[in-house]
GROMACS .gro file of C-alpha atoms in nm:
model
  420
    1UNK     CA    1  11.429   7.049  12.134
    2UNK     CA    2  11.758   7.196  12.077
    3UNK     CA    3  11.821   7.338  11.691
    4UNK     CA    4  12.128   7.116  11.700
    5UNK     CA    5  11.905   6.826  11.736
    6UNK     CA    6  11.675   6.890  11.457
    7UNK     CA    7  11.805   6.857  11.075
    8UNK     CA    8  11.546   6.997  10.872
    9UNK     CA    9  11.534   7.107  10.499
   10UNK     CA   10  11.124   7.147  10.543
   11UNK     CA   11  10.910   7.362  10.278
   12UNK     CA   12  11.212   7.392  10.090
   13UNK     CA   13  11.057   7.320   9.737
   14UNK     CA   14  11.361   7.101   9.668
   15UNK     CA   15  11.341   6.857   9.339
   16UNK     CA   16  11.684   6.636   9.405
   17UNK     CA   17  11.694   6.333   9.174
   18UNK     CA   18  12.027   6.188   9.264
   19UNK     CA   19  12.368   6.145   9.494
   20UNK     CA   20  12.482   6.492   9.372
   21UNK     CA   21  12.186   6.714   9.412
   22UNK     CA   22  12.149   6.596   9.766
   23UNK     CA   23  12.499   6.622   9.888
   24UNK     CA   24  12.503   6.975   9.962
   25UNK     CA   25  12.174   6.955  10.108
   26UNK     CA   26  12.269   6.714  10.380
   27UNK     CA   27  12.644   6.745  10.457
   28UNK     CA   28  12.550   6.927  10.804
   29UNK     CA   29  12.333   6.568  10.854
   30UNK     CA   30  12.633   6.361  10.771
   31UNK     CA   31  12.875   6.569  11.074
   32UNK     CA   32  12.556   6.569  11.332
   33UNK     CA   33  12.590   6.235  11.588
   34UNK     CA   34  12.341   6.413  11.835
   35UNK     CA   35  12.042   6.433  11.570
   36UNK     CA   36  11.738   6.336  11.729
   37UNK     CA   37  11.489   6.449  11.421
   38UNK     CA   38  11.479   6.482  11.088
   39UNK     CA   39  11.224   6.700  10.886
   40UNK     CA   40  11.214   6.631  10.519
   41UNK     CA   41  10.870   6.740  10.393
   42UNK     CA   42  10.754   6.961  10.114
   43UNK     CA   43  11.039   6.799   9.843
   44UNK     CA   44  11.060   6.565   9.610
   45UNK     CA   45  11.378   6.283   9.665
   46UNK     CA   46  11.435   6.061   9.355
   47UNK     CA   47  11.559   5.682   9.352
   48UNK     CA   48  11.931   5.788   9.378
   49UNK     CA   49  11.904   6.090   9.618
   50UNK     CA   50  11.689   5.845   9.849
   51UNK     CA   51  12.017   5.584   9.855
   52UNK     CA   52  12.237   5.868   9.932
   53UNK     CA   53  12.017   6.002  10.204
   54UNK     CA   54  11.942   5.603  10.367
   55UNK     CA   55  12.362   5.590  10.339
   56UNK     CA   56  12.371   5.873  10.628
   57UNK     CA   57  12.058   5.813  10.792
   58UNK     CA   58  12.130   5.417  10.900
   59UNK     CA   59  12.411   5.594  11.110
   60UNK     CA   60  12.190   5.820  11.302
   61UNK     CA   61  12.223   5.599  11.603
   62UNK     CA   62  12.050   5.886  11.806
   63UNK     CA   63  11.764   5.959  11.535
   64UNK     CA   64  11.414   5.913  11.726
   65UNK     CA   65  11.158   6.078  11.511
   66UNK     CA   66  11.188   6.068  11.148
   67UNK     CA   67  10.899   6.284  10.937
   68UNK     CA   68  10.929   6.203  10.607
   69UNK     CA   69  10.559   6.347  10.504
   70UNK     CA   70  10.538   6.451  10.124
   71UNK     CA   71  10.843   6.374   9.974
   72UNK     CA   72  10.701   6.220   9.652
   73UNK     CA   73  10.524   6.453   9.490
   74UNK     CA   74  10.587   6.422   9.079
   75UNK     CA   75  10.727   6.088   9.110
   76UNK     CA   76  10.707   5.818   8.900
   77UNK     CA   77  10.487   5.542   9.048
   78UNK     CA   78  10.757   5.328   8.967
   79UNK     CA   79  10.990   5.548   9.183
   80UNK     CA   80  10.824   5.544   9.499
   81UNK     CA   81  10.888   5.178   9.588
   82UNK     CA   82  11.273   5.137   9.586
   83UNK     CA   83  11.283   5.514   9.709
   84UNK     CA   84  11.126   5.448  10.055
   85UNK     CA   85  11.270   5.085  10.018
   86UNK     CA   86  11.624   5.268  10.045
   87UNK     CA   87  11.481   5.484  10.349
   88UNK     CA   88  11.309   5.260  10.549
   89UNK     CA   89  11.532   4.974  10.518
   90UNK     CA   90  11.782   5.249  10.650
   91UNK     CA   91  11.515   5.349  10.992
   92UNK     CA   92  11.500   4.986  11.085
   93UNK     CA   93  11.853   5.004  11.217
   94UNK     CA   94  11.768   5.253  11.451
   95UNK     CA   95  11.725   5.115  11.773
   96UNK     CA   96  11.575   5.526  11.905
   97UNK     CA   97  11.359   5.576  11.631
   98UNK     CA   98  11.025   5.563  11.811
   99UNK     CA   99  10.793   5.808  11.548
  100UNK     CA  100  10.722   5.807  11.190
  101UNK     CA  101  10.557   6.031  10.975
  102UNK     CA  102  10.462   5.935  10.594
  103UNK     CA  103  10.179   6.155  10.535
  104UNK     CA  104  10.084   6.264  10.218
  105UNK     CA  105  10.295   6.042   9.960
  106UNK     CA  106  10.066   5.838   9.750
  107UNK     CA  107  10.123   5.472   9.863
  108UNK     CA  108   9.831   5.267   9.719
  109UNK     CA  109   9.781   4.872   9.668
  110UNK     CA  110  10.111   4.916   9.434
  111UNK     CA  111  10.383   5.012   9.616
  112UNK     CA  112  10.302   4.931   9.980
  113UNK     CA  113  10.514   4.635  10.006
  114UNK     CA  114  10.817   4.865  10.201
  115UNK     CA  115  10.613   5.013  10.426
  116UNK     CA  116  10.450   4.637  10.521
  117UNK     CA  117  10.799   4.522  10.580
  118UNK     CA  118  10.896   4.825  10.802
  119UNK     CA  119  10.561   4.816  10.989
  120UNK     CA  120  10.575   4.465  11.062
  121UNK     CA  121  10.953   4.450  11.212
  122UNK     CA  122  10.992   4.781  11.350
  123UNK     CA  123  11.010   4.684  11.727
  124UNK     CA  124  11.104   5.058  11.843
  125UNK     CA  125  10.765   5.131  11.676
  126UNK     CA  126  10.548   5.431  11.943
  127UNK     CA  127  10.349   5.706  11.643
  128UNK     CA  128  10.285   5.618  11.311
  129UNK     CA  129  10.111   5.890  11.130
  130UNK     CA  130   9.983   5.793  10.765
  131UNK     CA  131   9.731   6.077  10.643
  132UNK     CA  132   9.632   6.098  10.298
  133UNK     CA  133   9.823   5.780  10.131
  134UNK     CA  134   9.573   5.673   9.871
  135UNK     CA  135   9.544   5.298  10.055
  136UNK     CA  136   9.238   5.207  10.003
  137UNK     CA  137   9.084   4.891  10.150
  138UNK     CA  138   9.358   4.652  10.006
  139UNK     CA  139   9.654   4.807  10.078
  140UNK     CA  140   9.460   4.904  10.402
  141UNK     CA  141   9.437   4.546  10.552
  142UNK     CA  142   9.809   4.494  10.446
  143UNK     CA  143   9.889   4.781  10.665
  144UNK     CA  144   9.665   4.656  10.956
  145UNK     CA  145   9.773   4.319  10.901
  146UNK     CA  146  10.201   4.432  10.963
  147UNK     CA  147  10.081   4.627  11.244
  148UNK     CA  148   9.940   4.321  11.417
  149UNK     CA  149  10.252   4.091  11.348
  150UNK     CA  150  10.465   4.425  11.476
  151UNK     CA  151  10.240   4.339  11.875
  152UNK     CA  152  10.349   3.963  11.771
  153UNK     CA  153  10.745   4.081  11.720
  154UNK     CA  154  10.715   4.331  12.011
  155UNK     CA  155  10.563   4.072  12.277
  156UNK     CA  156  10.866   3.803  12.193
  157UNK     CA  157  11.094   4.095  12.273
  158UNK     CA  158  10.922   4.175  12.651
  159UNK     CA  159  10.984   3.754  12.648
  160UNK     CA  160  11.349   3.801  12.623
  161UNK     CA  161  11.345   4.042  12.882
  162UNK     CA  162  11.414   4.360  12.648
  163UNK     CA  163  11.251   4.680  12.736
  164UNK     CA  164  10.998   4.747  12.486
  165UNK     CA  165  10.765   5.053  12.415
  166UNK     CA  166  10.401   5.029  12.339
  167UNK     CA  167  10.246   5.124  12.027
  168UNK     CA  168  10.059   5.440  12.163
  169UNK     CA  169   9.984   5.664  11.841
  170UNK     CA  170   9.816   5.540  11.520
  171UNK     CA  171   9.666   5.805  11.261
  172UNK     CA  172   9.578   5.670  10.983
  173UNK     CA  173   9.358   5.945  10.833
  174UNK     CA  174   9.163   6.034  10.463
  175UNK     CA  175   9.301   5.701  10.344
  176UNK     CA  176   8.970   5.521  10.206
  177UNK     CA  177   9.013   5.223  10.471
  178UNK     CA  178   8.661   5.168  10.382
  179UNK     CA  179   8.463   4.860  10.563
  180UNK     CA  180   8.690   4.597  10.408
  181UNK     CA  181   8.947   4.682  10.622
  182UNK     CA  182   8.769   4.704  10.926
  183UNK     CA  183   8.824   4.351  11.033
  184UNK     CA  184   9.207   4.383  10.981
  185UNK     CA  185   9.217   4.720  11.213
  186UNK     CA  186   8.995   4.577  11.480
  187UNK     CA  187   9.281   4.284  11.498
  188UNK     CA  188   9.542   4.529  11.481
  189UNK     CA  189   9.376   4.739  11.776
  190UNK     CA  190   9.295   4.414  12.034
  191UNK     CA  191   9.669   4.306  11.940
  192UNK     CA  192   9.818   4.655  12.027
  193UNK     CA  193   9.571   4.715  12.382
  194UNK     CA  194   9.819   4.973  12.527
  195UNK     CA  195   9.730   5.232  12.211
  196UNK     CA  196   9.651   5.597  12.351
  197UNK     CA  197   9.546   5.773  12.046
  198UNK     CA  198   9.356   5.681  11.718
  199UNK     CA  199   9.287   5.957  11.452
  200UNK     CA  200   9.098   5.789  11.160
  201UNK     CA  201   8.914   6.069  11.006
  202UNK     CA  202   8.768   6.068  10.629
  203UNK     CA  203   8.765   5.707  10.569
  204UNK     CA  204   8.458   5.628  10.424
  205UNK     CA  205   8.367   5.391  10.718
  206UNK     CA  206   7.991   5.302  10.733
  207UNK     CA  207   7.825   5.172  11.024
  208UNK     CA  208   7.838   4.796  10.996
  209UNK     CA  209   8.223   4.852  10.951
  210UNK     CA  210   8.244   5.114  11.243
  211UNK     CA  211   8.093   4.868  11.456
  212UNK     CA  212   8.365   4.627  11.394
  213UNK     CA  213   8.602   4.828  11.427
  214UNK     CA  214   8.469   4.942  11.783
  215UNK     CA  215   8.361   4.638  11.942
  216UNK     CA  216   8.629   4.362  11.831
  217UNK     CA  217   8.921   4.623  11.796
  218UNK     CA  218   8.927   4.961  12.008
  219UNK     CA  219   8.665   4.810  12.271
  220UNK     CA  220   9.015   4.596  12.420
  221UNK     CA  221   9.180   4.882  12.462
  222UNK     CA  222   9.201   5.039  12.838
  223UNK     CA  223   9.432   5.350  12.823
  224UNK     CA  224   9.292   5.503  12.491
  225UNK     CA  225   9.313   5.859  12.575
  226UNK     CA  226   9.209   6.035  12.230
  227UNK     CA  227   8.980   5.920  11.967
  228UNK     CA  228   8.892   6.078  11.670
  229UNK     CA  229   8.649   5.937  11.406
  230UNK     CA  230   8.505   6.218  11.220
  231UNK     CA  231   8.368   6.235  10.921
  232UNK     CA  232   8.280   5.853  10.872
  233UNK     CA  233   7.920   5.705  10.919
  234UNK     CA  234   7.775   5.582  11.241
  235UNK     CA  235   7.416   5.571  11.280
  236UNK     CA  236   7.170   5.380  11.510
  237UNK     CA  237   7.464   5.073  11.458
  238UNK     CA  238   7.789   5.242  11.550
  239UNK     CA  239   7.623   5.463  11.790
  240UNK     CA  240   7.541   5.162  11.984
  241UNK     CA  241   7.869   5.016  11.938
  242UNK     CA  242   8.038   5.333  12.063
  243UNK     CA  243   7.812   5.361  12.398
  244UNK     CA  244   7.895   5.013  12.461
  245UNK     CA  245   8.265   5.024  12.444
  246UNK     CA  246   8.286   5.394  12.568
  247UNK     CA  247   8.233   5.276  12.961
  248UNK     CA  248   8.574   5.098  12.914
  249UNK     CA  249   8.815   5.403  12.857
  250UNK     CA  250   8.841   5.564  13.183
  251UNK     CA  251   9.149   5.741  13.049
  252UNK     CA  252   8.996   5.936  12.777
  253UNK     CA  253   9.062   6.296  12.685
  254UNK     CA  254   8.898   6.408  12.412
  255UNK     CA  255   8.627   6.190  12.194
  256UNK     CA  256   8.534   6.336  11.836
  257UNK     CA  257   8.268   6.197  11.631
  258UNK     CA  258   8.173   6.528  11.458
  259UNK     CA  259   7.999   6.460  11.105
  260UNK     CA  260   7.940   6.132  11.117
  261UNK     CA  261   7.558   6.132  11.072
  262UNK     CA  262   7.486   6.027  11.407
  263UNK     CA  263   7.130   6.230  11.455
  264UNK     CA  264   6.951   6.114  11.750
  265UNK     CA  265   7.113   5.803  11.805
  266UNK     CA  266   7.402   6.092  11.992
  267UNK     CA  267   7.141   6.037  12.300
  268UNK     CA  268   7.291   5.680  12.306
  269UNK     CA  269   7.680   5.819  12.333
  270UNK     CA  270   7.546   6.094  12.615
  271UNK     CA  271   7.359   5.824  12.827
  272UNK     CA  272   7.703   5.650  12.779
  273UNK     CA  273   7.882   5.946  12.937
  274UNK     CA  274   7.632   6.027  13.210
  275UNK     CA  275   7.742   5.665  13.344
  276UNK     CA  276   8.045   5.824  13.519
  277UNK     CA  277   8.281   5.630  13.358
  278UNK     CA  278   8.489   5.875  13.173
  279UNK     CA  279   8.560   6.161  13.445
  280UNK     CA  280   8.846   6.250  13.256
  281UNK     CA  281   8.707   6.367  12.906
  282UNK     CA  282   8.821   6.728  12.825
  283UNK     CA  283   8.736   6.735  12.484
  284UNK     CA  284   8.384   6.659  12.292
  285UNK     CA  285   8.383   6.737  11.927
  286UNK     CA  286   7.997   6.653  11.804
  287UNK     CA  287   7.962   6.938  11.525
  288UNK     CA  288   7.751   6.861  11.188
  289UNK     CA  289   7.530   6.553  11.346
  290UNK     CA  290   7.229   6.695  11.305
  291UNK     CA  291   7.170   6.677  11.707
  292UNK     CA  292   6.872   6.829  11.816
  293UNK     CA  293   6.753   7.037  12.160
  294UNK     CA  294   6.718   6.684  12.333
  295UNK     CA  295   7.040   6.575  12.196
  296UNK     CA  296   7.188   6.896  12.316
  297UNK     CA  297   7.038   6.862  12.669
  298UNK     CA  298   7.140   6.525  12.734
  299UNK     CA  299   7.516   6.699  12.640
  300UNK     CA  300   7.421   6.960  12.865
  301UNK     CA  301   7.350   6.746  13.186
  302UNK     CA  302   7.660   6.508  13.116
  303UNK     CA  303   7.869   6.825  13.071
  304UNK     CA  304   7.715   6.879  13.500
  305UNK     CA  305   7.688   6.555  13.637
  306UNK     CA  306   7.932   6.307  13.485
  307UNK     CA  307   8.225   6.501  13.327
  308UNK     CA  308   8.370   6.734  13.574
  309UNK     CA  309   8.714   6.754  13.332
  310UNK     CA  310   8.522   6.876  13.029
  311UNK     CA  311   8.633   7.260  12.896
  312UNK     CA  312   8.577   7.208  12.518
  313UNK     CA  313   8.239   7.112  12.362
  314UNK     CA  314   8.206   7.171  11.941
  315UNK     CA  315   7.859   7.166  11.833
  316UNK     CA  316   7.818   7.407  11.512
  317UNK     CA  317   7.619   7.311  11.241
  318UNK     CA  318   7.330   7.099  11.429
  319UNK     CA  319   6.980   7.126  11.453
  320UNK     CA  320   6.918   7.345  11.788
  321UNK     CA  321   6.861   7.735  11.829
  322UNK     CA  322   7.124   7.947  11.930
  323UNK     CA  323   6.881   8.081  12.226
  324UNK     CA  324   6.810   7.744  12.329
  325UNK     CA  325   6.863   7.790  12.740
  326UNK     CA  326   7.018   7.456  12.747
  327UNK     CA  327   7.347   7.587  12.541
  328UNK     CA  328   7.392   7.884  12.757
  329UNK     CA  329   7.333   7.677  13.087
  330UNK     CA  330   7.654   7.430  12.878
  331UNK     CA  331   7.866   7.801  12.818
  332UNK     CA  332   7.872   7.876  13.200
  333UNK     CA  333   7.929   7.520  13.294
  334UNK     CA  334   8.245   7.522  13.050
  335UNK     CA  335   8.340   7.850  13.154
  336UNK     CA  336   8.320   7.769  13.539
  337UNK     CA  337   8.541   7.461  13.456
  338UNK     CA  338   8.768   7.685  13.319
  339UNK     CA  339   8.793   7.914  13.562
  340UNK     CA  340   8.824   7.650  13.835
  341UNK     CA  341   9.051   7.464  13.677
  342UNK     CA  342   9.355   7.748  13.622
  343UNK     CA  343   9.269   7.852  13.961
  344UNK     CA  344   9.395   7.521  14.075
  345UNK     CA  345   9.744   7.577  13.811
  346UNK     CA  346   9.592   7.415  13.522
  347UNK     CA  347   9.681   7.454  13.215
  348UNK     CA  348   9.346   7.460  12.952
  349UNK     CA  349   9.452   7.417  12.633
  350UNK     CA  350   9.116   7.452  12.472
  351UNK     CA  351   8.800   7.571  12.612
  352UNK     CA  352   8.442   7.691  12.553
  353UNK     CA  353   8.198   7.621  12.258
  354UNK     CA  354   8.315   7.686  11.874
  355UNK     CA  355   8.159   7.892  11.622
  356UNK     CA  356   7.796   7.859  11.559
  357UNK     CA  357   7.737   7.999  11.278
  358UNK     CA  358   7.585   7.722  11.072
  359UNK     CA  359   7.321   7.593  11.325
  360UNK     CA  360   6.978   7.517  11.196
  361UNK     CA  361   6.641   7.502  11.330
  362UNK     CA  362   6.465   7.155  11.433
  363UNK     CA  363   6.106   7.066  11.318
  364UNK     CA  364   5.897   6.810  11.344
  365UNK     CA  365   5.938   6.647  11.035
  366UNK     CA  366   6.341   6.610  11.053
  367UNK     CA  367   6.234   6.414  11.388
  368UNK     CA  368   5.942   6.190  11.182
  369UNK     CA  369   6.200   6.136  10.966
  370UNK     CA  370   6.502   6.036  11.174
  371UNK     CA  371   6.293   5.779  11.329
  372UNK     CA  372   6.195   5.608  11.012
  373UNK     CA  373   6.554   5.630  10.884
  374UNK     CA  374   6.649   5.433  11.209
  375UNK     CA  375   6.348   5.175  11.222
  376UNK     CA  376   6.504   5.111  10.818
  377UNK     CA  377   6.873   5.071  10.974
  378UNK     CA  378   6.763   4.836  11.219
  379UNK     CA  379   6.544   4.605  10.971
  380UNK     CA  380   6.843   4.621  10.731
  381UNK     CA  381   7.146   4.547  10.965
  382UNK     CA  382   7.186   4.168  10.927
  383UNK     CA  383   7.210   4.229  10.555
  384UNK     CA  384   7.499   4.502  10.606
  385UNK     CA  385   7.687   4.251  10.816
  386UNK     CA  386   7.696   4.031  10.534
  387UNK     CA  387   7.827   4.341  10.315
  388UNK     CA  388   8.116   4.434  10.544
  389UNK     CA  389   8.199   4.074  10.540
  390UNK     CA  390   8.198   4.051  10.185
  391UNK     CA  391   8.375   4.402  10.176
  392UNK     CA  392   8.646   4.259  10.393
  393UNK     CA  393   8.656   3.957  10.137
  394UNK     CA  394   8.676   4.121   9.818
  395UNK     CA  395   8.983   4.384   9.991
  396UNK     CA  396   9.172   3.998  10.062
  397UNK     CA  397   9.143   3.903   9.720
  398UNK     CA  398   9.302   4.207   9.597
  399UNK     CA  399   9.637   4.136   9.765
  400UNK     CA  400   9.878   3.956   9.669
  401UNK     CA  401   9.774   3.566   9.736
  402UNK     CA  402   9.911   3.534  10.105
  403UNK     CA  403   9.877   3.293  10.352
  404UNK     CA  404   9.554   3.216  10.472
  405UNK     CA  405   9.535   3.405  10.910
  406UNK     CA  406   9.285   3.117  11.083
  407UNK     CA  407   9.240   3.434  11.347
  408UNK     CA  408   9.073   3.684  11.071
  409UNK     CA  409   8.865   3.432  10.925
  410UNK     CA  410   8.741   3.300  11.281
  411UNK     CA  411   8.637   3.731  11.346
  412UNK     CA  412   8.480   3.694  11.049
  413UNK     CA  413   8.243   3.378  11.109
  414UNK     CA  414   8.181   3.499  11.456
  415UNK     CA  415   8.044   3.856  11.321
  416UNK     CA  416   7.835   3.647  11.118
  417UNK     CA  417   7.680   3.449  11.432
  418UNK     CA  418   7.687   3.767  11.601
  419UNK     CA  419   7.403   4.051  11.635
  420UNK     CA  420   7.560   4.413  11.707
   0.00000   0.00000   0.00000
């Protein structure tokens, strides 16, 4: 993009509390009518400087991507509320503003409420990218909950014959969504079916709610291209989930599931793959899932047979050798692809296997023991249903008292009625 196009005050270390600090900082912002991008991170904008800065942004006709990641930090909790009030108010009058980036401020059940409003009416609306927020379950379903009346808002545009774009990027990341959210998302996800990428790392989903999310949310999507879920918990329940749904995304690029305590139950998610379904998939990222020499065979043969687009496989920090034959026989199969493929003109962005330098050895009691673990998840699933339903209850009735959605509360009964 051209510099001219880009206003950026980034890393600067700036604290700017009101109308007068900030005026020499963004004087080059107020005489730019071709800014397409604004890059405001790594400062700290107080109540007043954040009404100053909304005065010149809500005329930034051409403004399409707006990061506004970390511009909190030291700020009164009762700050933060009519600050990105002031800001956001000032983006929803910008009929090119297509991405949004709010990562790292501290959001939280308490001062949500702009962000809700924004989500839910921004019809322009194509990557929103909240990492690190603090939401927790609560302010979690609010967010969810915006997001699907934003597909509502968007569809009665298409009816009126507007050109509308598709909400294509959510990353919602390290935000403790938590299973009592999961119900909300997986609404959010079937209302928004055109989505192409979902990052929701580090949210301290457990199976029951992974399923959820999976089957009644992602699992309606057909041109979901990346998917990263690492470092939540799947087991023997979301593992089957995943293989279910995974058949449906013929689009996919790159599927990561790394560290989410999927063991043996991966054999389920390679099976899936060896289907032929995804001949598209570029990217696998299964590190720290304590996958064993089967596991990594069953990898090995989809890697041959049924993905003739992957290049990148990440596997450190599993339970296989490092001279196990079947990793070597997946190195030449990834570097023939690559090979082939820039032959051909292709780009390869990333190929080959990672580091691994933290594998460890299999034995025969880690297997006796992940089948017990997984005869005990089984046995026990009909009570964890109940829990993520009760989860998703108790996140409700932290919230504000809102109107009762008929739609949620019919997911929830038919999860109840419904074995996984």
């Amino acid at each position: 993009m051209n510099s001219s196009k880009i206003f950026s005050l980034e890393g600067k270390s700036l604290k700017l509390d009101n109308a007068s600090d900030i005026e020499p900082h963004i004087s080059n912002l107020r005489s730019n009518n071709t800014v397409e991008e604004i890059r405001l991170g790594g400062n700290t904008l107080g109540v007043e400087a954040c009404k100053a800065l909304a005065d010149v942004l809500e005329t930034k006709k051409t403004l399409q991507i707006a990061n506004l990641d970390d511009i909190f930090t030291s700020r009164l909790l009762s700050e933060i509320p009519p600050s990105l009030s002031s800001l956001l108010t000032a983006l929803l009058s910008l009929p090119n503003l297509h991405t949004v980036n709010l990562s790292d401020n501290a959001f939280g059940l308490n001062t949500q409420a702009p962000l809700v409003t924004f989500l839910s009416s921004h019809i322009p609306l194509r990557h929103l990218i909240l990492k690190n927020n603090g939401l927790g379950p609560a302010a979690g379903v609010l967010i969810a909950d915006a997001l699907t009346t934003l597909a509502g808002k968007k569809e009665e545009a298409r009816k009126e014959g507007k050109e509308v774009p598709n909400l294509e990027t959510v990353i919602c990341g390290r935000n403790r969504l938590e299973n009592g959210s999961m119900a909300a998302w997986a609404k959010a996800f079937k209302a928004h079916s055109g989505v192409k990428e979902v990052k929701m790392v580090q949210n301290g989903i457990r199976p029951e709610g992974m399923a959820v999310l999976l089957r009644e949310g992602l699992g309606h999507t057909r041109g979901l291209r990346v998917l990263d879920l690492q470092d939540n918990t799947f087991t023997v329940i979301g593992a089957k989930a995943l293989a279910d749904v995974l058949v449906g995304w013929s689009d996919l690029r790159e599927l990561a599931i790394g560290d989410c305590l999927l063991g043996p139950r991966i054999l389920l998610v390679a099976q899936a793959l060896m289907e032929g379904k995804n001949l598209d998939v570029e990217v696998l990222r299964l590190q720290f899932n304590d996958i064993d020499s089967k596991g990594l065979r069953a990898f090995r043969d989809a890697a041959g047979f049924a993905l003739p687009r992957l290049t990148r496989v990440e596997l450190n920090g599993n339970k296989f050798s490092e001279e196990d034959p079947s990793l070597e026989d997946l190195r030449m199969v990834l570097e023939g692809r690559r090979e082939a493929l820039e032959s051909e003109g292709e780009e390869v962005a990333e190929w080959g296997l990672d580091e691994l330098d933290e594998l460890e050895d299999e034995s025969d009691e880690d297997e006796d023991e992940d089948e017990a673990q997984e005869k005990v998840e089984e046995e026990t699933f009909e009570q964890e249903q109940e829990r993520v339903l009760k989860d998703a209850d108790e996140a409700e009735n932290e919230n504000v008292p809102q109107k009762q959605d008929k739609k949620v509360d019919e997911l929830a009964e038919r999860l109840r009625k419904t074995e996984l």
